[in-house]
PDB file of C-alpha atoms in Angstrom:
ATOM      1  CA  UNK J 262    -222.198 271.178 208.320  1.00  0.00           C
ATOM      2  CA  UNK J 263    -219.232 272.908 209.864  1.00  0.00           C
ATOM      3  CA  UNK J 264    -216.981 274.839 207.515  1.00  0.00           C
ATOM      4  CA  UNK J 265    -213.373 275.728 208.237  1.00  0.00           C
ATOM      5  CA  UNK J 266    -212.475 279.256 207.340  1.00  0.00           C
ATOM      6  CA  UNK J 267    -208.836 279.614 206.316  1.00  0.00           C
ATOM      7  CA  UNK J 268    -207.109 282.892 207.084  1.00  0.00           C
ATOM      8  CA  UNK J 269    -206.811 285.144 204.101  1.00  0.00           C
ATOM      9  CA  UNK J 270    -203.519 286.705 205.236  1.00  0.00           C
ATOM     10  CA  UNK J 271    -200.339 284.633 204.633  1.00  0.00           C
ATOM     11  CA  UNK J 272    -199.133 282.534 207.517  1.00  0.00           C
ATOM     12  CA  UNK J 273    -195.920 283.703 209.222  1.00  0.00           C
ATOM     13  CA  UNK J 274    -192.941 281.473 208.431  1.00  0.00           C
ATOM     14  CA  UNK J 275    -192.091 278.815 210.983  1.00  0.00           C
ATOM     15  CA  UNK J 276    -188.403 279.818 210.884  1.00  0.00           C
ATOM     16  CA  UNK J 277    -187.348 283.376 210.316  1.00  0.00           C
ATOM     17  CA  UNK J 278    -184.751 283.728 207.535  1.00  0.00           C
ATOM     18  CA  UNK J 279    -181.234 283.979 208.858  1.00  0.00           C
ATOM     19  CA  UNK J 280    -178.664 286.429 207.726  1.00  0.00           C
ATOM     20  CA  UNK J 281    -175.584 284.979 206.065  1.00  0.00           C
ATOM     21  CA  UNK J 282    -172.517 284.554 208.318  1.00  0.00           C
ATOM     22  CA  UNK J 283    -170.667 287.242 206.392  1.00  0.00           C
ATOM     23  CA  UNK J 284    -173.511 289.695 206.993  1.00  0.00           C
ATOM     24  CA  UNK J 285    -173.257 289.165 210.761  1.00  0.00           C
ATOM     25  CA  UNK J 286    -169.636 290.338 210.792  1.00  0.00           C
ATOM     26  CA  UNK J 287    -168.526 293.901 210.557  1.00  0.00           C
ATOM     27  CA  UNK J 288    -166.650 294.450 207.306  1.00  0.00           C
ATOM     28  CA  UNK J 289    -163.830 296.382 208.981  1.00  0.00           C
ATOM     29  CA  UNK J 290    -163.418 293.624 211.580  1.00  0.00           C
ATOM     30  CA  UNK J 291    -163.139 290.988 208.840  1.00  0.00           C
ATOM     31  CA  UNK J 292    -160.539 293.038 206.993  1.00  0.00           C
ATOM     32  CA  UNK J 293    -158.553 293.566 210.185  1.00  0.00           C
ATOM     33  CA  UNK J 294    -158.502 289.832 210.999  1.00  0.00           C
ATOM     34  CA  UNK J 295    -157.507 288.963 207.444  1.00  0.00           C
ATOM     35  CA  UNK J 296    -154.658 291.456 207.506  1.00  0.00           C
ATOM     36  CA  UNK J 297    -153.447 290.193 210.870  1.00  0.00           C
ATOM     37  CA  UNK J 298    -153.427 286.571 209.677  1.00  0.00           C
ATOM     38  CA  UNK J 299    -151.578 287.576 206.551  1.00  0.00           C
ATOM     39  CA  UNK J 300    -148.931 289.408 208.541  1.00  0.00           C
ATOM     40  CA  UNK J 301    -148.598 286.439 210.891  1.00  0.00           C
ATOM     41  CA  UNK J 302    -148.127 283.980 208.054  1.00  0.00           C
ATOM     42  CA  UNK J 303    -145.493 286.214 206.477  1.00  0.00           C
ATOM     43  CA  UNK J 304    -143.659 286.622 209.760  1.00  0.00           C
ATOM     44  CA  UNK J 305    -143.671 282.920 210.639  1.00  0.00           C
ATOM     45  CA  UNK J 306    -142.785 281.659 207.155  1.00  0.00           C
ATOM     46  CA  UNK J 307    -139.680 279.555 207.718  1.00  0.00           C
ATOM     47  CA  UNK J 308    -138.044 280.756 204.531  1.00  0.00           C
ATOM     48  CA  UNK J 309    -138.757 282.102 201.074  1.00  0.00           C
ATOM     49  CA  UNK J 310    -139.008 278.565 199.705  1.00  0.00           C
ATOM     50  CA  UNK J 311    -142.324 277.710 201.393  1.00  0.00           C
ATOM     51  CA  UNK J 312    -144.326 277.885 198.158  1.00  0.00           C
ATOM     52  CA  UNK J 313    -142.227 275.674 195.901  1.00  0.00           C
ATOM     53  CA  UNK J 314    -140.901 272.130 195.728  1.00  0.00           C
ATOM     54  CA  UNK J 315    -137.785 272.920 197.768  1.00  0.00           C
ATOM     55  CA  UNK J 316    -139.945 274.148 200.614  1.00  0.00           C
ATOM     56  CA  UNK J 317    -142.088 271.025 200.502  1.00  0.00           C
ATOM     57  CA  UNK J 318    -139.065 268.721 200.577  1.00  0.00           C
ATOM     58  CA  UNK J 319    -137.295 270.642 203.346  1.00  0.00           C
ATOM     59  CA  UNK J 320    -139.158 269.105 206.323  1.00  0.00           C
ATOM     60  CA  UNK J 321    -139.006 265.657 204.700  1.00  0.00           C
ATOM     61  CA  UNK J 322    -135.216 265.809 204.476  1.00  0.00           C
ATOM     62  CA  UNK J 323    -134.649 266.417 208.182  1.00  0.00           C
ATOM     63  CA  UNK J 324    -135.446 262.917 209.567  1.00  0.00           C
ATOM     64  CA  UNK J 325    -133.075 261.133 207.131  1.00  0.00           C
ATOM     65  CA  UNK J 326    -130.312 263.575 207.977  1.00  0.00           C
ATOM     66  CA  UNK J 327    -130.789 263.070 211.699  1.00  0.00           C
ATOM     67  CA  UNK J 328    -130.581 259.324 211.089  1.00  0.00           C
ATOM     68  CA  UNK J 329    -127.376 259.919 209.129  1.00  0.00           C
ATOM     69  CA  UNK J 330    -125.903 261.818 212.091  1.00  0.00           C
ATOM     70  CA  UNK J 331    -126.838 258.959 214.394  1.00  0.00           C
ATOM     71  CA  UNK J 332    -124.979 256.398 212.294  1.00  0.00           C
ATOM     72  CA  UNK J 333    -122.068 258.794 211.758  1.00  0.00           C
ATOM     73  CA  UNK J 334    -121.643 259.007 215.529  1.00  0.00           C
ATOM     74  CA  UNK J 335    -121.869 255.243 215.963  1.00  0.00           C
ATOM     75  CA  UNK J 336    -118.735 254.189 217.838  1.00  0.00           C
ATOM     76  CA  UNK J 337    -117.968 251.328 215.477  1.00  0.00           C
ATOM     77  CA  UNK J 338    -117.584 253.701 212.526  1.00  0.00           C
ATOM     78  CA  UNK J 339    -114.827 255.649 214.315  1.00  0.00           C
ATOM     79  CA  UNK J 340    -115.624 258.822 212.447  1.00  0.00           C
ATOM     80  CA  UNK J 341    -113.133 261.654 213.045  1.00  0.00           C
ATOM     81  CA  UNK J 342    -114.662 263.919 215.652  1.00  0.00           C
ATOM     82  CA  UNK J 343    -113.890 267.077 213.717  1.00  0.00           C
ATOM     83  CA  UNK J 344    -115.744 265.705 210.699  1.00  0.00           C
ATOM     84  CA  UNK J 345    -118.598 264.565 212.904  1.00  0.00           C
ATOM     85  CA  UNK J 346    -118.935 268.060 214.369  1.00  0.00           C
ATOM     86  CA  UNK J 347    -118.946 269.489 210.866  1.00  0.00           C
ATOM     87  CA  UNK J 348    -121.894 267.309 209.916  1.00  0.00           C
ATOM     88  CA  UNK J 349    -123.712 268.342 213.087  1.00  0.00           C
ATOM     89  CA  UNK J 350    -122.963 272.026 212.495  1.00  0.00           C
ATOM     90  CA  UNK J 351    -124.909 271.822 209.231  1.00  0.00           C
ATOM     91  CA  UNK J 352    -128.073 271.915 211.366  1.00  0.00           C
ATOM     92  CA  UNK J 353    -127.127 275.451 212.466  1.00  0.00           C
ATOM     93  CA  UNK J 354    -126.897 276.415 208.818  1.00  0.00           C
ATOM     94  CA  UNK J 355    -130.453 275.133 208.386  1.00  0.00           C
ATOM     95  CA  UNK J 356    -131.601 277.141 211.416  1.00  0.00           C
ATOM     96  CA  UNK J 357    -129.902 280.228 209.964  1.00  0.00           C
ATOM     97  CA  UNK J 358    -131.854 279.916 206.723  1.00  0.00           C
ATOM     98  CA  UNK J 359    -135.055 279.773 208.755  1.00  0.00           C
ATOM     99  CA  UNK J 360    -134.187 282.898 210.778  1.00  0.00           C
ATOM    100  CA  UNK J 361    -132.824 284.910 207.875  1.00  0.00           C
ATOM    101  CA  UNK J 362    -135.831 283.867 205.773  1.00  0.00           C
ATOM    102  CA  UNK J 363    -138.168 285.230 208.454  1.00  0.00           C
ATOM    103  CA  UNK J 364    -136.258 288.542 208.587  1.00  0.00           C
ATOM    104  CA  UNK J 365    -136.161 288.732 204.789  1.00  0.00           C
ATOM    105  CA  UNK J 366    -139.898 288.281 204.379  1.00  0.00           C
ATOM    106  CA  UNK J 367    -140.983 290.222 207.430  1.00  0.00           C
ATOM    107  CA  UNK J 368    -138.630 293.226 207.003  1.00  0.00           C
ATOM    108  CA  UNK J 369    -137.829 293.482 203.319  1.00  0.00           C
ATOM    109  CA  UNK J 370    -140.798 291.607 201.754  1.00  0.00           C
ATOM    110  CA  UNK J 371    -138.280 289.804 199.570  1.00  0.00           C
ATOM    111  CA  UNK J 372    -136.633 286.414 199.164  1.00  0.00           C
ATOM    112  CA  UNK J 373    -133.413 285.402 200.853  1.00  0.00           C
ATOM    113  CA  UNK J 374    -131.587 285.103 197.536  1.00  0.00           C
ATOM    114  CA  UNK J 375    -132.232 288.837 196.907  1.00  0.00           C
ATOM    115  CA  UNK J 376    -130.886 290.059 200.262  1.00  0.00           C
ATOM    116  CA  UNK J 377    -127.155 289.614 199.858  1.00  0.00           C
ATOM    117  CA  UNK J 378    -125.967 290.377 203.405  1.00  0.00           C
ATOM    118  CA  UNK J 379    -128.374 287.859 204.954  1.00  0.00           C
ATOM    119  CA  UNK J 380    -127.804 285.345 202.176  1.00  0.00           C
ATOM    120  CA  UNK J 381    -124.031 285.505 202.567  1.00  0.00           C
ATOM    121  CA  UNK J 382    -124.198 285.243 206.351  1.00  0.00           C
ATOM    122  CA  UNK J 383    -126.272 282.077 206.213  1.00  0.00           C
ATOM    123  CA  UNK J 384    -124.047 280.555 203.542  1.00  0.00           C
ATOM    124  CA  UNK J 385    -120.980 281.284 205.659  1.00  0.00           C
ATOM    125  CA  UNK J 386    -122.258 278.713 208.144  1.00  0.00           C
ATOM    126  CA  UNK J 387    -122.523 276.169 205.317  1.00  0.00           C
ATOM    127  CA  UNK J 388    -118.895 276.776 204.411  1.00  0.00           C
ATOM    128  CA  UNK J 389    -117.908 276.415 208.061  1.00  0.00           C
ATOM    129  CA  UNK J 390    -119.666 273.056 208.212  1.00  0.00           C
ATOM    130  CA  UNK J 391    -117.924 271.938 205.015  1.00  0.00           C
ATOM    131  CA  UNK J 392    -114.503 272.964 206.295  1.00  0.00           C
ATOM    132  CA  UNK J 393    -114.879 271.023 209.537  1.00  0.00           C
ATOM    133  CA  UNK J 394    -116.080 267.989 207.584  1.00  0.00           C
ATOM    134  CA  UNK J 395    -113.273 268.203 205.041  1.00  0.00           C
ATOM    135  CA  UNK J 396    -110.412 268.912 207.436  1.00  0.00           C
ATOM    136  CA  UNK J 397    -111.601 266.189 209.785  1.00  0.00           C
ATOM    137  CA  UNK J 398    -111.535 263.578 207.055  1.00  0.00           C
ATOM    138  CA  UNK J 399    -108.270 264.881 205.613  1.00  0.00           C
ATOM    139  CA  UNK J 400    -106.601 264.690 209.026  1.00  0.00           C
ATOM    140  CA  UNK J 401    -107.485 261.036 209.433  1.00  0.00           C
ATOM    141  CA  UNK J 402    -106.338 260.187 205.916  1.00  0.00           C
ATOM    142  CA  UNK J 403    -103.031 262.036 206.256  1.00  0.00           C
ATOM    143  CA  UNK J 404    -102.229 260.286 209.524  1.00  0.00           C
ATOM    144  CA  UNK J 405    -103.272 256.927 208.173  1.00  0.00           C
ATOM    145  CA  UNK J 406    -105.142 256.159 211.398  1.00  0.00           C
ATOM    146  CA  UNK J 407    -108.797 255.973 212.290  1.00  0.00           C
ATOM    147  CA  UNK J 408    -110.214 257.789 215.305  1.00  0.00           C
ATOM    148  CA  UNK J 409    -109.327 255.901 218.512  1.00  0.00           C
ATOM    149  CA  UNK J 410    -112.191 254.006 220.043  1.00  0.00           C
ATOM    150  CA  UNK J 411    -113.899 255.945 222.796  1.00  0.00           C
ATOM    151  CA  UNK J 412    -112.475 259.299 221.709  1.00  0.00           C
ATOM    152  CA  UNK J 413    -114.536 262.322 222.724  1.00  0.00           C
ATOM    153  CA  UNK J 414    -115.044 265.844 221.399  1.00  0.00           C
ATOM    154  CA  UNK J 415    -112.656 267.450 223.879  1.00  0.00           C
ATOM    155  CA  UNK J 416    -109.905 267.883 221.293  1.00  0.00           C
ATOM    156  CA  UNK J 417    -112.127 270.014 219.078  1.00  0.00           C
ATOM    157  CA  UNK J 418    -113.322 272.372 221.803  1.00  0.00           C
ATOM    158  CA  UNK J 419    -111.561 275.573 220.591  1.00  0.00           C
ATOM    159  CA  UNK J 420    -112.741 275.028 217.026  1.00  0.00           C
ATOM    160  CA  UNK J 421    -116.282 274.282 218.157  1.00  0.00           C
ATOM    161  CA  UNK J 422    -116.417 277.441 220.282  1.00  0.00           C
ATOM    162  CA  UNK J 423    -115.194 279.533 217.345  1.00  0.00           C
ATOM    163  CA  UNK J 424    -117.800 278.002 215.031  1.00  0.00           C
ATOM    164  CA  UNK J 425    -120.609 278.524 217.533  1.00  0.00           C
ATOM    165  CA  UNK J 426    -119.505 282.128 218.047  1.00  0.00           C
ATOM    166  CA  UNK J 427    -119.774 282.641 214.280  1.00  0.00           C
ATOM    167  CA  UNK J 428    -123.290 281.195 214.326  1.00  0.00           C
ATOM    168  CA  UNK J 429    -124.329 283.509 217.182  1.00  0.00           C
ATOM    169  CA  UNK J 430    -122.899 286.454 215.237  1.00  0.00           C
ATOM    170  CA  UNK J 431    -124.919 285.528 212.137  1.00  0.00           C
ATOM    171  CA  UNK J 432    -128.116 285.085 214.168  1.00  0.00           C
ATOM    172  CA  UNK J 433    -127.613 288.339 216.077  1.00  0.00           C
ATOM    173  CA  UNK J 434    -126.765 290.408 212.996  1.00  0.00           C
ATOM    174  CA  UNK J 435    -129.834 289.067 211.185  1.00  0.00           C
ATOM    175  CA  UNK J 436    -132.115 290.727 213.756  1.00  0.00           C
ATOM    176  CA  UNK J 437    -129.921 293.729 214.615  1.00  0.00           C
ATOM    177  CA  UNK J 438    -129.039 294.650 211.013  1.00  0.00           C
ATOM    178  CA  UNK J 439    -132.390 296.119 210.013  1.00  0.00           C
ATOM    179  CA  UNK J 440    -132.472 298.146 213.243  1.00  0.00           C
ATOM    180  CA  UNK J 441    -129.058 299.560 212.375  1.00  0.00           C
ATOM    181  CA  UNK J 442    -130.196 300.668 208.934  1.00  0.00           C
ATOM    182  CA  UNK J 443    -128.824 297.812 206.833  1.00  0.00           C
ATOM    183  CA  UNK J 444    -130.800 297.799 203.598  1.00  0.00           C
ATOM    184  CA  UNK J 445    -132.118 294.889 201.546  1.00  0.00           C
ATOM    185  CA  UNK J 446    -129.380 295.128 198.911  1.00  0.00           C
ATOM    186  CA  UNK J 447    -126.479 295.956 201.190  1.00  0.00           C
ATOM    187  CA  UNK J 448    -123.569 293.661 200.252  1.00  0.00           C
ATOM    188  CA  UNK J 449    -122.282 290.918 202.512  1.00  0.00           C
ATOM    189  CA  UNK J 450    -119.094 291.862 204.384  1.00  0.00           C
ATOM    190  CA  UNK J 451    -119.594 295.455 203.177  1.00  0.00           C
ATOM    191  CA  UNK J 452    -118.783 294.480 199.613  1.00  0.00           C
ATOM    192  CA  UNK J 453    -115.285 293.205 200.295  1.00  0.00           C
ATOM    193  CA  UNK J 454    -113.508 292.319 197.063  1.00  0.00           C
ATOM    194  CA  UNK J 455    -115.834 294.308 194.829  1.00  0.00           C
ATOM    195  CA  UNK J 456    -114.226 296.187 191.953  1.00  0.00           C
ATOM    196  CA  UNK J 457    -114.498 300.004 192.062  1.00  0.00           C
ATOM    197  CA  UNK J 458    -117.404 301.394 190.054  1.00  0.00           C
ATOM    198  CA  UNK J 459    -115.193 303.848 188.141  1.00  0.00           C
ATOM    199  CA  UNK J 460    -112.881 301.017 187.083  1.00  0.00           C
ATOM    200  CA  UNK J 461    -115.810 299.117 185.598  1.00  0.00           C
ATOM    201  CA  UNK J 462    -117.106 302.234 183.892  1.00  0.00           C
ATOM    202  CA  UNK J 463    -113.687 302.816 182.249  1.00  0.00           C
ATOM    203  CA  UNK J 464    -113.484 299.248 180.951  1.00  0.00           C
ATOM    204  CA  UNK J 465    -113.399 298.973 177.141  1.00  0.00           C
ATOM    205  CA  UNK J 466    -115.610 295.879 177.374  1.00  0.00           C
ATOM    206  CA  UNK J 467    -119.350 296.362 176.869  1.00  0.00           C
ATOM    207  CA  UNK J 468    -120.391 295.679 180.448  1.00  0.00           C
ATOM    208  CA  UNK J 469    -123.997 295.702 181.543  1.00  0.00           C
ATOM    209  CA  UNK J 470    -125.105 297.313 184.769  1.00  0.00           C
ATOM    210  CA  UNK J 471    -125.531 294.799 187.598  1.00  0.00           C
ATOM    211  CA  UNK J 472    -129.015 294.312 189.008  1.00  0.00           C
ATOM    212  CA  UNK J 473    -129.669 295.505 192.529  1.00  0.00           C
ATOM    213  CA  UNK J 474    -129.823 291.927 193.844  1.00  0.00           C
ATOM    214  CA  UNK J 475    -126.506 290.805 192.284  1.00  0.00           C
ATOM    215  CA  UNK J 476    -124.365 288.593 194.516  1.00  0.00           C
ATOM    216  CA  UNK J 477    -121.395 290.244 196.182  1.00  0.00           C
ATOM    217  CA  UNK J 478    -117.938 288.724 195.697  1.00  0.00           C
ATOM    218  CA  UNK J 479    -117.878 286.995 199.145  1.00  0.00           C
ATOM    219  CA  UNK J 480    -121.353 285.479 198.682  1.00  0.00           C
ATOM    220  CA  UNK J 481    -120.498 284.316 195.173  1.00  0.00           C
ATOM    221  CA  UNK J 482    -117.216 282.808 196.411  1.00  0.00           C
ATOM    222  CA  UNK J 483    -119.034 280.857 199.138  1.00  0.00           C
ATOM    223  CA  UNK J 484    -121.502 279.457 196.626  1.00  0.00           C
ATOM    224  CA  UNK J 485    -118.741 278.535 194.208  1.00  0.00           C
ATOM    225  CA  UNK J 486    -116.507 276.923 196.795  1.00  0.00           C
ATOM    226  CA  UNK J 487    -119.220 274.906 198.528  1.00  0.00           C
ATOM    227  CA  UNK J 488    -119.698 272.763 195.408  1.00  0.00           C
ATOM    228  CA  UNK J 489    -116.039 271.765 195.349  1.00  0.00           C
ATOM    229  CA  UNK J 490    -115.931 271.300 199.134  1.00  0.00           C
ATOM    230  CA  UNK J 491    -118.585 268.616 198.894  1.00  0.00           C
ATOM    231  CA  UNK J 492    -116.878 266.991 195.910  1.00  0.00           C
ATOM    232  CA  UNK J 493    -113.625 266.740 197.850  1.00  0.00           C
ATOM    233  CA  UNK J 494    -115.472 265.436 200.922  1.00  0.00           C
ATOM    234  CA  UNK J 495    -117.180 262.698 198.902  1.00  0.00           C
ATOM    235  CA  UNK J 496    -113.833 261.607 197.500  1.00  0.00           C
ATOM    236  CA  UNK J 497    -112.338 261.442 200.988  1.00  0.00           C
ATOM    237  CA  UNK J 498    -115.288 259.385 202.262  1.00  0.00           C
ATOM    238  CA  UNK J 499    -114.448 256.710 199.686  1.00  0.00           C
ATOM    239  CA  UNK J 500    -110.837 256.764 200.886  1.00  0.00           C
ATOM    240  CA  UNK J 501    -112.070 256.355 204.472  1.00  0.00           C
ATOM    241  CA  UNK J 502    -113.629 253.066 203.394  1.00  0.00           C
ATOM    242  CA  UNK J 503    -110.207 251.814 202.328  1.00  0.00           C
ATOM    243  CA  UNK J 504    -108.460 253.135 205.437  1.00  0.00           C
ATOM    244  CA  UNK J 505    -110.965 251.625 207.868  1.00  0.00           C
ATOM    245  CA  UNK J 506    -111.596 248.429 205.948  1.00  0.00           C
ATOM    246  CA  UNK J 507    -115.299 249.232 206.326  1.00  0.00           C
ATOM    247  CA  UNK J 508    -116.905 249.375 202.889  1.00  0.00           C
ATOM    248  CA  UNK J 509    -120.031 250.867 204.421  1.00  0.00           C
ATOM    249  CA  UNK J 510    -118.317 254.232 204.434  1.00  0.00           C
ATOM    250  CA  UNK J 511    -119.149 254.347 200.734  1.00  0.00           C
TER     251      UNK J 511
END
């Protein structure tokens, strides 16, 4: 009878155990890649609103607004060209919030609302858009006439060039400002309109010290006025429905 003799020593494993993926990477290399990705995400963040509901709704709001611009420019609506340009200029305000948000996060590690000089510069483009929209509608209502059919943008060329020059100034200052030593809490327009500190200190009223990120007078004025600018514009849009006989303006 033949007998099989089994080896007394343990058999070698068919597959050698593998090291975990993390063990195959150098710890310093992993840390370097992680830091680089973190810096990249901070630099490319479109604004300080990326982590909240406003940031989520931002990209969803762009297609409806572009559709609105398309119908606003429809020849049959005879929208005043100045007002039409104002609505289009709002897109540059959106671009400015993206650029200033990148500078804010990448340079100051802060939010746009806390960097007054960048905040005010971006909001100045919103006010410019509102003014073009409001004056365009007001001009048509005061004349009692709708825009002539086939009218172009030629009549608004000087105003458009001035508005675009303002936008270029805002964009350029956003990137040049930090290089020139402008700090995170430097006031917009160099604090124009601010009350002297000694006058506030001598006030008999119990005033509290302002926080470092307090809005300057120009930035506050832009915020305050933009609400009323839109209210006036909405009222004039309803009047445009009566002037044109087109109830769809409402």
